[in-house]
Amino acid sequence: MLRRRRGNGLIKLLTAVLVVGLIILLFFSVRGMVKSTNEEEAVKIVEQFYDYEQEGDFGSSWELFHSLMKERYKKPDYVQTRAHVFMQHFGTNTFQYERSEPERKFDVQLVEGTEALKEVYLITVTQIYHSSFGNFKIVQPVYAAEESGDWRVLWSFQKSEDF
């Protein structure tokens, strides 16, 4: 009888350890899926933004900006300036772009005097131009952050940006 109780205790202990292990495994699996989904959404919004920019559809790309960007650039001014600089001054109608893998960052302040963003993804975008002034690249750190359930694009205006 004494041995039987010890056996039951050992089985209960092993069962408890197994259940706790499965709960921990489930937690990290769900956490990884959420991170993966956020990362995919961040990449998707940055690619959509630059696809619009490639097409010269600056109005649609502006719509993908985070509200901090929309405060900085009013839509008509952004559309006119982007078209003027890139199409008229550079003498090119489009560009190619490459992007880095996303890098998850926390508590990032992109615009001085504003609150830090809780979670962002940094994606370095390289725009490649073949223009009347020759070939050149513009390399820019681009951020994606969730705002009101949607992922949005931001640029950094910190003077100490290091990329």
PDB file of N, CA and C in Angstrom, residues 73-122:
ATOM      1  N   TYR A  73       3.545  66.417 -42.816  1.00  0.00           N
ATOM      2  CA  TYR A  73       3.336  66.653 -44.242  1.00  0.00           C
ATOM      3  C   TYR A  73       1.847  66.643 -44.542  1.00  0.00           C
ATOM      4  N   LYS A  74       1.332  67.741 -44.970  1.00  0.00           N
ATOM      5  CA  LYS A  74      -0.048  67.770 -45.442  1.00  0.00           C
ATOM      6  C   LYS A  74      -0.071  67.101 -46.821  1.00  0.00           C
ATOM      7  N   LYS A  75      -1.155  66.418 -47.123  1.00  0.00           N
ATOM      8  CA  LYS A  75      -1.221  65.597 -48.330  1.00  0.00           C
ATOM      9  C   LYS A  75      -0.898  66.365 -49.620  1.00  0.00           C
ATOM     10  N   PRO A  76      -1.523  67.517 -49.882  1.00  0.00           N
ATOM     11  CA  PRO A  76      -1.219  68.205 -51.155  1.00  0.00           C
ATOM     12  C   PRO A  76       0.261  68.608 -51.262  1.00  0.00           C
ATOM     13  N   ASP A  77       0.834  69.048 -50.145  1.00  0.00           N
ATOM     14  CA  ASP A  77       2.243  69.451 -50.147  1.00  0.00           C
ATOM     15  C   ASP A  77       3.148  68.252 -50.388  1.00  0.00           C
ATOM     16  N   TYR A  78       2.834  67.137 -49.745  1.00  0.00           N
ATOM     17  CA  TYR A  78       3.651  65.932 -49.911  1.00  0.00           C
ATOM     18  C   TYR A  78       3.611  65.450 -51.357  1.00  0.00           C
ATOM     19  N   VAL A  79       2.417  65.351 -51.903  1.00  0.00           N
ATOM     20  CA  VAL A  79       2.245  64.857 -53.279  1.00  0.00           C
ATOM     21  C   VAL A  79       3.005  65.755 -54.257  1.00  0.00           C
ATOM     22  N   GLN A  80       2.852  67.053 -54.119  1.00  0.00           N
ATOM     23  CA  GLN A  80       3.487  67.994 -55.034  1.00  0.00           C
ATOM     24  C   GLN A  80       5.012  67.956 -54.889  1.00  0.00           C
ATOM     25  N   THR A  81       5.504  67.949 -53.672  1.00  0.00           N
ATOM     26  CA  THR A  81       6.955  67.969 -53.446  1.00  0.00           C
ATOM     27  C   THR A  81       7.611  66.683 -53.921  1.00  0.00           C
ATOM     28  N   ARG A  82       7.027  65.547 -53.599  1.00  0.00           N
ATOM     29  CA  ARG A  82       7.613  64.270 -54.036  1.00  0.00           C
ATOM     30  C   ARG A  82       7.663  64.195 -55.560  1.00  0.00           C
ATOM     31  N   ALA A  83       6.586  64.551 -56.210  1.00  0.00           N
ATOM     32  CA  ALA A  83       6.561  64.505 -57.669  1.00  0.00           C
ATOM     33  C   ALA A  83       7.581  65.482 -58.245  1.00  0.00           C
ATOM     34  N   HIS A  84       7.659  66.665 -57.676  1.00  0.00           N
ATOM     35  CA  HIS A  84       8.574  67.692 -58.176  1.00  0.00           C
ATOM     36  C   HIS A  84      10.031  67.255 -58.023  1.00  0.00           C
ATOM     37  N   VAL A  85      10.399  66.810 -56.839  1.00  0.00           N
ATOM     38  CA  VAL A  85      11.800  66.453 -56.577  1.00  0.00           C
ATOM     39  C   VAL A  85      12.206  65.213 -57.360  1.00  0.00           C
ATOM     40  N   PHE A  86      11.439  64.156 -57.246  1.00  0.00           N
ATOM     41  CA  PHE A  86      11.874  62.893 -57.841  1.00  0.00           C
ATOM     42  C   PHE A  86      11.652  62.824 -59.349  1.00  0.00           C
ATOM     43  N   MET A  87      10.562  63.329 -59.822  1.00  0.00           N
ATOM     44  CA  MET A  87      10.278  63.199 -61.250  1.00  0.00           C
ATOM     45  C   MET A  87      10.883  64.346 -62.059  1.00  0.00           C
ATOM     46  N   GLN A  88      10.765  65.560 -61.562  1.00  0.00           N
ATOM     47  CA  GLN A  88      11.259  66.695 -62.334  1.00  0.00           C
ATOM     48  C   GLN A  88      12.749  66.944 -62.091  1.00  0.00           C
ATOM     49  N   HIS A  89      13.153  67.065 -60.846  1.00  0.00           N
ATOM     50  CA  HIS A  89      14.559  67.367 -60.555  1.00  0.00           C
ATOM     51  C   HIS A  89      15.490  66.201 -60.861  1.00  0.00           C
ATOM     52  N   PHE A  90      15.092  64.994 -60.478  1.00  0.00           N
ATOM     53  CA  PHE A  90      15.959  63.842 -60.725  1.00  0.00           C
ATOM     54  C   PHE A  90      15.868  63.361 -62.168  1.00  0.00           C
ATOM     55  N   GLY A  91      14.826  63.744 -62.842  1.00  0.00           N
ATOM     56  CA  GLY A  91      14.668  63.337 -64.231  1.00  0.00           C
ATOM     57  C   GLY A  91      14.403  61.849 -64.379  1.00  0.00           C
ATOM     58  N   THR A  92      13.605  61.316 -63.474  1.00  0.00           N
ATOM     59  CA  THR A  92      13.270  59.887 -63.530  1.00  0.00           C
ATOM     60  C   THR A  92      11.798  59.702 -63.195  1.00  0.00           C
ATOM     61  N   ASN A  93      11.199  58.693 -63.757  1.00  0.00           N
ATOM     62  CA  ASN A  93       9.789  58.431 -63.492  1.00  0.00           C
ATOM     63  C   ASN A  93       9.572  57.398 -62.401  1.00  0.00           C
ATOM     64  N   THR A  94      10.572  56.590 -62.132  1.00  0.00           N
ATOM     65  CA  THR A  94      10.409  55.540 -61.134  1.00  0.00           C
ATOM     66  C   THR A  94      11.767  55.144 -60.569  1.00  0.00           C
ATOM     67  N   PHE A  95      11.757  54.169 -59.715  1.00  0.00           N
ATOM     68  CA  PHE A  95      12.972  53.669 -59.076  1.00  0.00           C
ATOM     69  C   PHE A  95      12.744  52.223 -58.700  1.00  0.00           C
ATOM     70  N   GLN A  96      13.809  51.559 -58.373  1.00  0.00           N
ATOM     71  CA  GLN A  96      13.720  50.223 -57.793  1.00  0.00           C
ATOM     72  C   GLN A  96      14.040  50.368 -56.317  1.00  0.00           C
ATOM     73  N   TYR A  97      13.636  49.397 -55.529  1.00  0.00           N
ATOM     74  CA  TYR A  97      14.021  49.468 -54.122  1.00  0.00           C
ATOM     75  C   TYR A  97      14.320  48.084 -53.575  1.00  0.00           C
ATOM     76  N   GLU A  98      15.133  48.098 -52.554  1.00  0.00           N
ATOM     77  CA  GLU A  98      15.462  46.894 -51.794  1.00  0.00           C
ATOM     78  C   GLU A  98      15.187  47.216 -50.340  1.00  0.00           C
ATOM     79  N   ARG A  99      14.914  46.198 -49.567  1.00  0.00           N
ATOM     80  CA  ARG A  99      14.674  46.419 -48.139  1.00  0.00           C
ATOM     81  C   ARG A  99      15.455  45.398 -47.326  1.00  0.00           C
ATOM     82  N   SER A 100      15.769  45.793 -46.111  1.00  0.00           N
ATOM     83  CA  SER A 100      16.432  44.877 -45.194  1.00  0.00           C
ATOM     84  C   SER A 100      15.383  44.017 -44.494  1.00  0.00           C
ATOM     85  N   GLU A 101      15.836  43.066 -43.742  1.00  0.00           N
ATOM     86  CA  GLU A 101      14.936  42.305 -42.886  1.00  0.00           C
ATOM     87  C   GLU A 101      14.477  43.220 -41.750  1.00  0.00           C
ATOM     88  N   PRO A 102      13.255  43.064 -41.280  1.00  0.00           N
ATOM     89  CA  PRO A 102      12.762  43.930 -40.209  1.00  0.00           C
ATOM     90  C   PRO A 102      13.463  43.645 -38.886  1.00  0.00           C
ATOM     91  N   GLU A 103      13.650  44.698 -38.126  1.00  0.00           N
ATOM     92  CA  GLU A 103      14.268  44.594 -36.808  1.00  0.00           C
ATOM     93  C   GLU A 103      13.303  45.193 -35.781  1.00  0.00           C
ATOM     94  N   ARG A 104      12.875  44.395 -34.844  1.00  0.00           N
ATOM     95  CA  ARG A 104      11.900  44.824 -33.836  1.00  0.00           C
ATOM     96  C   ARG A 104      12.582  45.699 -32.794  1.00  0.00           C
ATOM     97  N   LYS A 105      11.975  46.861 -32.503  1.00  0.00           N
ATOM     98  CA  LYS A 105      12.520  47.792 -31.517  1.00  0.00           C
ATOM     99  C   LYS A 105      11.389  48.252 -30.601  1.00  0.00           C
ATOM    100  N   PHE A 106      11.782  48.644 -29.397  1.00  0.00           N
ATOM    101  CA  PHE A 106      10.810  49.073 -28.399  1.00  0.00           C
ATOM    102  C   PHE A 106      11.132  50.479 -27.910  1.00  0.00           C
ATOM    103  N   ASP A 107      10.074  51.206 -27.553  1.00  0.00           N
ATOM    104  CA  ASP A 107      10.196  52.557 -26.986  1.00  0.00           C
ATOM    105  C   ASP A 107      11.081  53.456 -27.839  1.00  0.00           C
ATOM    106  N   VAL A 108      10.663  53.674 -29.068  1.00  0.00           N
ATOM    107  CA  VAL A 108      11.433  54.455 -30.033  1.00  0.00           C
ATOM    108  C   VAL A 108      10.762  55.811 -30.236  1.00  0.00           C
ATOM    109  N   GLN A 109      11.561  56.864 -30.102  1.00  0.00           N
ATOM    110  CA  GLN A 109      11.066  58.216 -30.359  1.00  0.00           C
ATOM    111  C   GLN A 109      11.624  58.671 -31.700  1.00  0.00           C
ATOM    112  N   LEU A 110      10.755  58.880 -32.662  1.00  0.00           N
ATOM    113  CA  LEU A 110      11.174  59.227 -34.018  1.00  0.00           C
ATOM    114  C   LEU A 110      11.080  60.717 -34.301  1.00  0.00           C
ATOM    115  N   VAL A 111      10.210  61.396 -33.594  1.00  0.00           N
ATOM    116  CA  VAL A 111      10.030  62.827 -33.781  1.00  0.00           C
ATOM    117  C   VAL A 111      10.214  63.492 -32.417  1.00  0.00           C
ATOM    118  N   GLU A 112      11.165  64.440 -32.352  1.00  0.00           N
ATOM    119  CA  GLU A 112      11.420  65.126 -31.092  1.00  0.00           C
ATOM    120  C   GLU A 112      10.153  65.781 -30.568  1.00  0.00           C
ATOM    121  N   GLY A 113       9.980  65.693 -29.255  1.00  0.00           N
ATOM    122  CA  GLY A 113       8.829  66.308 -28.628  1.00  0.00           C
ATOM    123  C   GLY A 113       7.573  65.463 -28.651  1.00  0.00           C
ATOM    124  N   THR A 114       7.667  64.240 -29.167  1.00  0.00           N
ATOM    125  CA  THR A 114       6.505  63.347 -29.179  1.00  0.00           C
ATOM    126  C   THR A 114       6.791  62.150 -28.281  1.00  0.00           C
ATOM    127  N   GLU A 115       5.751  61.463 -27.950  1.00  0.00           N
ATOM    128  CA  GLU A 115       5.862  60.275 -27.109  1.00  0.00           C
ATOM    129  C   GLU A 115       6.536  59.136 -27.883  1.00  0.00           C
ATOM    130  N   ALA A 116       7.319  58.346 -27.156  1.00  0.00           N
ATOM    131  CA  ALA A 116       7.969  57.190 -27.783  1.00  0.00           C
ATOM    132  C   ALA A 116       6.922  56.169 -28.195  1.00  0.00           C
ATOM    133  N   LEU A 117       7.175  55.510 -29.300  1.00  0.00           N
ATOM    134  CA  LEU A 117       6.280  54.450 -29.773  1.00  0.00           C
ATOM    135  C   LEU A 117       6.661  53.149 -29.082  1.00  0.00           C
ATOM    136  N   LYS A 118       5.669  52.428 -28.595  1.00  0.00           N
ATOM    137  CA  LYS A 118       5.888  51.218 -27.795  1.00  0.00           C
ATOM    138  C   LYS A 118       6.655  50.138 -28.565  1.00  0.00           C
ATOM    139  N   GLU A 119       6.214  49.842 -29.780  1.00  0.00           N
ATOM    140  CA  GLU A 119       6.838  48.799 -30.592  1.00  0.00           C
ATOM    141  C   GLU A 119       6.849  49.238 -32.049  1.00  0.00           C
ATOM    142  N   VAL A 120       8.006  49.134 -32.690  1.00  0.00           N
ATOM    143  CA  VAL A 120       8.132  49.443 -34.114  1.00  0.00           C
ATOM    144  C   VAL A 120       9.012  48.391 -34.761  1.00  0.00           C
ATOM    145  N   TYR A 121       8.953  48.355 -36.071  1.00  0.00           N
ATOM    146  CA  TYR A 121       9.869  47.534 -36.855  1.00  0.00           C
ATOM    147  C   TYR A 121      10.675  48.471 -37.738  1.00  0.00           C
ATOM    148  N   LEU A 122      11.984  48.361 -37.655  1.00  0.00           N
ATOM    149  CA  LEU A 122      12.893  49.141 -38.481  1.00  0.00           C
ATOM    150  C   LEU A 122      13.230  48.331 -39.729  1.00  0.00           C
TER     151      LEU A 122
END
